[in-house]
Coordinates of C-alpha atoms in Angstrom, one line a residue:
X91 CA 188.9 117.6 81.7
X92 CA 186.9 115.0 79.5
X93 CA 188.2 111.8 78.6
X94 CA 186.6 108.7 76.2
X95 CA 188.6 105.9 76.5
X96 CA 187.9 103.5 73.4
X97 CA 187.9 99.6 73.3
X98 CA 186.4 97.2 70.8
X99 CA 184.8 94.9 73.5
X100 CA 184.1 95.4 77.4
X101 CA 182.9 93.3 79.9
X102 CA 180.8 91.0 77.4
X103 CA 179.3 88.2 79.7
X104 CA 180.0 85.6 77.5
X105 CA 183.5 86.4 76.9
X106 CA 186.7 85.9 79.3
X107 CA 187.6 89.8 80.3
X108 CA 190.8 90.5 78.8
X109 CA 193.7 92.8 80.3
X110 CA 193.4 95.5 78.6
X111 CA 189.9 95.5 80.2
X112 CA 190.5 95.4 83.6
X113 CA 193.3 98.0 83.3
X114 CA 190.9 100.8 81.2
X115 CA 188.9 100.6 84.4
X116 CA 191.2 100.1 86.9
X117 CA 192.8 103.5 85.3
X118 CA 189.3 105.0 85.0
X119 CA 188.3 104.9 88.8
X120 CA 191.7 106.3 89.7
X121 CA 191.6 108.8 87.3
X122 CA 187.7 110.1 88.3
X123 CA 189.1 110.5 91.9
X124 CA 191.6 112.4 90.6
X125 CA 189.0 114.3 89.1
X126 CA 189.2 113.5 85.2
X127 CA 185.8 112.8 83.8
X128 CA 186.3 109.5 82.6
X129 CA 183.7 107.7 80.2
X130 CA 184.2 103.8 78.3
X131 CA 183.1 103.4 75.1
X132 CA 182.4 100.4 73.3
X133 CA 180.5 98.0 70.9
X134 CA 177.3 96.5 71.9
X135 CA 178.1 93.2 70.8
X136 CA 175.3 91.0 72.7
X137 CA 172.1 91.2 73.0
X138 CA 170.9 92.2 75.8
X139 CA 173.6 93.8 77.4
X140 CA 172.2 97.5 78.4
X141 CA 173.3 100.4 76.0
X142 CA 174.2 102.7 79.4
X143 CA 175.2 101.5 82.4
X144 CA 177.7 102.2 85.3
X145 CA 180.9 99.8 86.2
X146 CA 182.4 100.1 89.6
X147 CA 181.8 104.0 89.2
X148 CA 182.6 104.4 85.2
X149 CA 180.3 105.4 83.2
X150 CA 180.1 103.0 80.0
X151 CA 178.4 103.8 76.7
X152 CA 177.8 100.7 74.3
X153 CA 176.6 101.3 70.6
X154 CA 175.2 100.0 67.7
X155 CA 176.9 96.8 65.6
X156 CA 173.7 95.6 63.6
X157 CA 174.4 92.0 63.4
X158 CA 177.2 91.6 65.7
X159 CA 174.9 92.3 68.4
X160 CA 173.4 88.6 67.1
X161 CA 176.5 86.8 66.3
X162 CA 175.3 85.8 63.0
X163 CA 177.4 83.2 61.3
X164 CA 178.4 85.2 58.0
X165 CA 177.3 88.6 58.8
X166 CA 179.5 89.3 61.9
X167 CA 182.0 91.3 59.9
X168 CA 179.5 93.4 58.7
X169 CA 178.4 94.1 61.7
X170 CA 182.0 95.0 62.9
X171 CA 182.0 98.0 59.9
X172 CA 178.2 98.9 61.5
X173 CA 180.4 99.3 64.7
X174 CA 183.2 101.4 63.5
X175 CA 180.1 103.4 61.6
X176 CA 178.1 104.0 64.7
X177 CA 181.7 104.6 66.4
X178 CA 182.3 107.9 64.7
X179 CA 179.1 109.1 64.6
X180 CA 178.8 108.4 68.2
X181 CA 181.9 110.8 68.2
X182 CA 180.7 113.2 65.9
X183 CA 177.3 113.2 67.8
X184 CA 178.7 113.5 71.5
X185 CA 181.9 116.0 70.4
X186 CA 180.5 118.7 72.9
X187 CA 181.3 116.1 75.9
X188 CA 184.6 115.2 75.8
X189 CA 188.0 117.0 75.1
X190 CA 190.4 114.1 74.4
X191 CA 190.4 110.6 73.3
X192 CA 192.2 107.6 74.7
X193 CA 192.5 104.8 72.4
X194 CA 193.1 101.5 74.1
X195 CA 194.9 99.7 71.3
X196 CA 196.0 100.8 67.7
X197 CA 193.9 98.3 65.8
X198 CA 191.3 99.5 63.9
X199 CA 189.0 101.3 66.4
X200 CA 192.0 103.4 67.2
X201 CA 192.4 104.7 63.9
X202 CA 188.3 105.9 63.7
X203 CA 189.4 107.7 66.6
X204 CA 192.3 109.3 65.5
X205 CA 189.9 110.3 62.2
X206 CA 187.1 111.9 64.5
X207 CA 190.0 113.6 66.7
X208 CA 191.5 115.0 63.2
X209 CA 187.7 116.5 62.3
X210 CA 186.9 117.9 65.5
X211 CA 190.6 119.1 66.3
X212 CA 190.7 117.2 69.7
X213 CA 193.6 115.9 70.9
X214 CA 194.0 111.4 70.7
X215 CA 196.5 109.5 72.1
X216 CA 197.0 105.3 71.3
X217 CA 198.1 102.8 73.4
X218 CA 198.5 99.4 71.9
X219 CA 198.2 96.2 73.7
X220 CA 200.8 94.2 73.0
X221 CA 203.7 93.7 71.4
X222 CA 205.4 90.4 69.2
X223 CA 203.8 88.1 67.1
X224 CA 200.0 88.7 68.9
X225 CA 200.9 92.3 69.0
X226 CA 198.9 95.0 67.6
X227 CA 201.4 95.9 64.8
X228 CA 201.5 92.2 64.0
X229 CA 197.3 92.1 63.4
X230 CA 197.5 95.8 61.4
X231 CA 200.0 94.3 59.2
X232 CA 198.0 90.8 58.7
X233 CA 195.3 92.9 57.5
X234 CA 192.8 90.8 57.6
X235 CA 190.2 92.7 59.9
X236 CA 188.9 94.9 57.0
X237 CA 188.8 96.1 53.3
X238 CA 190.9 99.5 54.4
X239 CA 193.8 98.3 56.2
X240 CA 196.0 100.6 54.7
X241 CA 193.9 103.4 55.1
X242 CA 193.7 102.4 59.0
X243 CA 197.6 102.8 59.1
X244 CA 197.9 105.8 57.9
X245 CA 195.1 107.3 59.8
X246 CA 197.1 106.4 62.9
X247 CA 200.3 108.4 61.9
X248 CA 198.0 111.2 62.6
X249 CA 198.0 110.4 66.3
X250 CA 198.5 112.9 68.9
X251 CA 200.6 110.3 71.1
X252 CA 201.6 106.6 71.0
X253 CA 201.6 105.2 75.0
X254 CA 204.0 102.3 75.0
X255 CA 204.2 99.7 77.0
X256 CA 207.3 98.2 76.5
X257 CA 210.5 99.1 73.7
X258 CA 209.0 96.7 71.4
X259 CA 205.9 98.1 71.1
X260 CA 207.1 101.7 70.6
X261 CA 209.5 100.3 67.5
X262 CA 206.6 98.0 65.8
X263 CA 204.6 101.2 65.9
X264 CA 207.6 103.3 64.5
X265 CA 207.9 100.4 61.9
X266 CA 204.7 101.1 60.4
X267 CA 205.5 104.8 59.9
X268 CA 203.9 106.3 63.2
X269 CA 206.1 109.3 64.5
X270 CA 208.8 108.4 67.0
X271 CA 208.6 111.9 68.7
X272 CA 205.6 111.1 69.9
X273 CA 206.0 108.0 71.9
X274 CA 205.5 108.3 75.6
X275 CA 206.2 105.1 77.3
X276 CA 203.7 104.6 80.5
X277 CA 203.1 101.0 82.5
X278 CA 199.9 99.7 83.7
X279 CA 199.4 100.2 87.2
X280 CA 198.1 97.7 89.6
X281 CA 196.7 98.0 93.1
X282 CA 199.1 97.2 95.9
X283 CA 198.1 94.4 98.1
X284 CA 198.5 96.0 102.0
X285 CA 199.1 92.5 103.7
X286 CA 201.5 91.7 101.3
X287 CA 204.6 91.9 103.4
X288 CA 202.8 89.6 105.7
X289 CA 203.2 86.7 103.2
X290 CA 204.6 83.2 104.1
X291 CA 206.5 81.7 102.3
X292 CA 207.6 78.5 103.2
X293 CA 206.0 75.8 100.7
X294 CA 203.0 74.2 100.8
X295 CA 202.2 70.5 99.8
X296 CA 202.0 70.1 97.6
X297 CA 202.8 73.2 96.0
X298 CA 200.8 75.5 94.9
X299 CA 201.8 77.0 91.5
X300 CA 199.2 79.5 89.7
X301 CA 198.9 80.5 86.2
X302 CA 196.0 83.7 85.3
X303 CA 194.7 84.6 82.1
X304 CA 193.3 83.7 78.9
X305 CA 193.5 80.0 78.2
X306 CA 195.3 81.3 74.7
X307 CA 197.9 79.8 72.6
X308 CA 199.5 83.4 72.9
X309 CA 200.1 82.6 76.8
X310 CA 201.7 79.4 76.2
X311 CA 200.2 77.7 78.7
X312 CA 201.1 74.3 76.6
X313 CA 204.6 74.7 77.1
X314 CA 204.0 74.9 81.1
X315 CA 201.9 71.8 81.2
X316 CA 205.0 69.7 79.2
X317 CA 207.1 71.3 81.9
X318 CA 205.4 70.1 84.6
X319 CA 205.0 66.7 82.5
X320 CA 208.6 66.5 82.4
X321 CA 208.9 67.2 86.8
X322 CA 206.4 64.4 86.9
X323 CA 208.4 62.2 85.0
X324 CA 212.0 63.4 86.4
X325 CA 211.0 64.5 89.7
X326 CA 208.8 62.1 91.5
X327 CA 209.8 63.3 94.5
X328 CA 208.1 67.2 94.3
X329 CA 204.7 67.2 95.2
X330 CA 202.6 70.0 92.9
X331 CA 199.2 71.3 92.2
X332 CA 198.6 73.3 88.8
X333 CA 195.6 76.0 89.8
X334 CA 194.7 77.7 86.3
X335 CA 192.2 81.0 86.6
X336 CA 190.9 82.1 83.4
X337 CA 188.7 80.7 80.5
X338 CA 189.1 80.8 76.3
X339 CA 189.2 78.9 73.1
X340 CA 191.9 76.3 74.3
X341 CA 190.9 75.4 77.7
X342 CA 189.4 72.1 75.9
X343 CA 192.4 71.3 74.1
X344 CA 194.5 71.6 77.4
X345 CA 192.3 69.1 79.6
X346 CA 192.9 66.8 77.0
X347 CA 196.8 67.7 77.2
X348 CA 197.2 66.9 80.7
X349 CA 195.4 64.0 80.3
X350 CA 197.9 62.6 78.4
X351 CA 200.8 64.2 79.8
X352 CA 199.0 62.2 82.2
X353 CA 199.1 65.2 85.0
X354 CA 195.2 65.8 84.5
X355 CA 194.7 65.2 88.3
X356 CA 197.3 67.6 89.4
X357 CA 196.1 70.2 87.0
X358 CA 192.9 72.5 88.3
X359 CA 190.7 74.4 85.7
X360 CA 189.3 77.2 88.0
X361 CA 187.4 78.9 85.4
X362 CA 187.1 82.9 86.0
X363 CA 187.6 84.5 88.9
X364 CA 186.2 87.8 90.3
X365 CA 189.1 88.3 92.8
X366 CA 191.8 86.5 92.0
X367 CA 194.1 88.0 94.7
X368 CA 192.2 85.2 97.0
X369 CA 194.2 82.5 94.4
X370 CA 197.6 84.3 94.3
X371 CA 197.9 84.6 98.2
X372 CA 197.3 80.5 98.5
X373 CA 199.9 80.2 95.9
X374 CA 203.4 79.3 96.2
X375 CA 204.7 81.0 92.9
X376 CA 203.2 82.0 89.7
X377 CA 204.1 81.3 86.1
X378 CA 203.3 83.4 82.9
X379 CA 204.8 81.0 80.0
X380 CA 203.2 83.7 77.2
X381 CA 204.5 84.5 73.9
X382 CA 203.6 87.5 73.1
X383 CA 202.6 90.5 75.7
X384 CA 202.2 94.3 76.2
X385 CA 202.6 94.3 80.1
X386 CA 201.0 91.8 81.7
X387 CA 198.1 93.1 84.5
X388 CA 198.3 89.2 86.0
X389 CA 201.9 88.9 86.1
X390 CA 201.8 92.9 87.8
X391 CA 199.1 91.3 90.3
X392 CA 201.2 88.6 91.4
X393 CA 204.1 90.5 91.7
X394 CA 202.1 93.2 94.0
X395 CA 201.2 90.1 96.2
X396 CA 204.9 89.6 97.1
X397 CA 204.7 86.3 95.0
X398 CA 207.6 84.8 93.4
X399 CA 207.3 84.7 89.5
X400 CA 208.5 83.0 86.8
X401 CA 207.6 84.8 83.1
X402 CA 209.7 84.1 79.5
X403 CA 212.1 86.5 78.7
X404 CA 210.2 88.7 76.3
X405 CA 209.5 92.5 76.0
X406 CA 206.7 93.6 79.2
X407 CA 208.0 90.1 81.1
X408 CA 211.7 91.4 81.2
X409 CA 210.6 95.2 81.6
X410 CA 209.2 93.8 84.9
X411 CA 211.3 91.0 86.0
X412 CA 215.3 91.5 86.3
X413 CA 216.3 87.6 86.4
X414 CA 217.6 86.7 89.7
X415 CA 216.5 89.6 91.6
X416 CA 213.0 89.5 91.9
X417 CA 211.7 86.8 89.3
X418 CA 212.5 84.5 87.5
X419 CA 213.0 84.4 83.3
X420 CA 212.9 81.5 80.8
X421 CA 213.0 81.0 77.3
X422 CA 209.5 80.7 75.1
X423 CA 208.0 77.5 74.5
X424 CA 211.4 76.2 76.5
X425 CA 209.9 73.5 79.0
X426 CA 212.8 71.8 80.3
X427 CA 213.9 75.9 81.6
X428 CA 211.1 76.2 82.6
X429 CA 210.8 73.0 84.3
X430 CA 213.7 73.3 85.9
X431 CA 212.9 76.9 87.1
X432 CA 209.7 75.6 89.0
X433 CA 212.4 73.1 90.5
X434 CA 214.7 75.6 92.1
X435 CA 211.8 77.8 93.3
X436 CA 209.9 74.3 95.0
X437 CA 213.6 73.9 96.5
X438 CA 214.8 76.7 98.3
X439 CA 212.6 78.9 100.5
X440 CA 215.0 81.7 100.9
X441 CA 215.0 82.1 96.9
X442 CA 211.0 82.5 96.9
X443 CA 211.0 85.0 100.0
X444 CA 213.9 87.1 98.2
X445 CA 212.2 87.0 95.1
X446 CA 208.6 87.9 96.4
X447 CA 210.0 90.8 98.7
X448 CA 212.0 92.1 95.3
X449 CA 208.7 91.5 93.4
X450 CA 206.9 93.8 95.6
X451 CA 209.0 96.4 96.2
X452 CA 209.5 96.8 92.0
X453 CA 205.9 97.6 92.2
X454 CA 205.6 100.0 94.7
X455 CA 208.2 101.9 93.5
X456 CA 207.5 101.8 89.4
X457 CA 204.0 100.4 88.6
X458 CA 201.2 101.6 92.0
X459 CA 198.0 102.4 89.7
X460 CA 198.8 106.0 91.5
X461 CA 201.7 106.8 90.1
X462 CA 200.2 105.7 87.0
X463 CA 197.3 107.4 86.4
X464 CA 199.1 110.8 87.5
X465 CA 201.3 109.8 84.2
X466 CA 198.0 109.6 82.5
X467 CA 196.7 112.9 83.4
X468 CA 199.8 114.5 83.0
X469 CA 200.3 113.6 79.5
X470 CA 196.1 114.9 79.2
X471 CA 197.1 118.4 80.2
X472 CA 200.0 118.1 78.1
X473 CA 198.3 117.1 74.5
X474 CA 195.1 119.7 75.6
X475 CA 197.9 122.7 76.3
X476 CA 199.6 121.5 72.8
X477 CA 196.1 121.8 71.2
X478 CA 195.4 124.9 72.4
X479 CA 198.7 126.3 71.6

């Protein structure tokens, strides 16, 4: 079995490496030693970058975008329709070495794929990112990627099969006309942390809270700095430290932020991190104040390191965390919950270490990047054998 998995952008060196990135490969290696042939495709969007190359063991193909391969002020969106042009002839061209198509989102890429998949008769299946108002069903209907954005929607209710993360995603999908029957619903998978049981978890100080991911209004990462803001102000007493891993568009707007929340020396900017397991077992909890999400891979890591979490209370958060039993859930862009979850957490040992254990044993049981990739395959055979049939 021959698999292409699709994504718009892939390890670009100037660029923060998103989530669904790190869980197309993540599911890639598992699935080669599984024995599914397993190649990434995606745009070559800077130049320089090779065309071919090999990541951790996955083979990844990279093709033509004209000028976004520049970044040309004014020309980059024609270079985004060179990209989905040199996408399906890349297809087209290369139809003798695959048998199915994985399409990691259902944005505009996904819907060349599900065109090439209708003209070769080979079998595609979506799986959108996220879900809310930064969701994928959210940018479709903004339409303002392309010319075609209707044609793009109803290209994709030609899909083969619609992975969702989360219930939201599955009806924002069914919204735009996309067949309900053919919903699956699959999580990521994350790697389980062996020492993890091991973990301490009396406090440090001061303590340690870490947030990872894109510095992104959709992660709501403002509404945790005024949280800790208001501790500061209310709460003298607790000692903390802010470690944030990740870079984007806002990280400039958020120094200045805790400068005048005047927390700015309490508050780290760690930039990117290869292995940010190092952070989460230092940490005392971690927080994921987002807005909008498919299933977070961060808040899955954290959780796999027996770490206490808070997230908001919004679809892929709450599919993860039950409150009380092993995390924590607050209202969006709600800092005095928020605040005054970080509180109880800093307070009361036997709360983190209950919350931790219950945090790691959700993930060995429903979300091991095993268990999910033998999803994956499974659903392979299934829309091949339907093809077939």
């Amino acid at each position: 079995m021959s698999v292409l998995i699709l994504l718009r952008e892939f390890y670009i060196p100037s660029l923060p490496i998103g989530g669904a990135e790190r869980q197309a490969l993540r599911l890639a290696s598992e699935l080669q030693r599984m024995g599914v042939s397993i190649r990434i495709v995606t745009g070559l969007w800077e130049w320089g970058q090779p065309r071919h190359e090999v990541i951790q063991g996955v083979s990844v193909d990279r093709h033509f975008t004209a000028w976004g391969a520049f970044g040309v002020k004014g020309l980059r969106k024609f270079g985004f329709y060179a990209y989905l042009l040199s996408l399906f002839l890349y297809l087209l061209w290369h139809r003798n070495e695959y048998d199915l198509l994985h399409c990691q989102s259902a944005l505009v890429e996904a819907s060349i794929g599900v065109l090439a998949g209708q003209w070769l008769k080979k079998p595609v299946l979506i799986r959108p990112m996220a879900s809310g108002r930064y969701g994928d069903a959210k940018r479709l209907r903004r339409g303002r990627d392309i010319w075609f954005q209707d044609f793009v929607v109803s290209t994709l209710r030609g899909v083969n099969a619609i992975v969702a993360l989360n219930l939201q995603i599955a009806d924002e999908m069914v919204s735009l006309g996309l067949p309900k029957d053919r919903v699956v619903f699959i999580p990521n998978g994350v790697e389980i942390e062996p020492l993890s049981k091991q973990r301490s978890y009396s406090r440090h100080t001061p303590m340690s809270i870490a947030f990872v991911g894109r510095l992104h209004p959709q992660k709501g990462i403002g509404t945790l700095l005024m949280a800790l803001g208001r501790l500061a102000q209310e709460r003298p007493d607790l000692s903390w430290r802010l470690k944030l891993a990740g870079t984007g568009p806002i990280e400039q707007e958020l120094q200045i932020m805790a400068n005048e929340l005047g927390i700015d020396q309490r508050v780290e900017f760690l930039g990117h991190l290869d292995h940010v397991d190092t952070l989460l077992k230092e940490c005392d909890c971690f927080v994921l104040p987002s807005l909008s999400e498919g299933m977070s891979n961060a808040l899955l890591e954290a959780m796999a390191c027996g770490l206490p979490c808070i997230a908001t209370d919004i679809p892929g958060n709450n599919n993860l965390i039950r409150h009380g039993r092993n995390g924590l859930l607050v209202t969006p862009d709600d800092d005095q919950a928020l605040a005054q979850a970080i509180a109880a957490l800093a307070g009361n040992e036997e709360l983190r270490q209950d919350l931790g254990r219950e945090a790691l044993k959700t993930v060995e049981e429903k979300y091991s990047l095993a268990c999910v990739a033998l999803q994956y395959a499974t659903l392979y055979e299934n829309l091949l054998m339907s093809r077939a049939g």
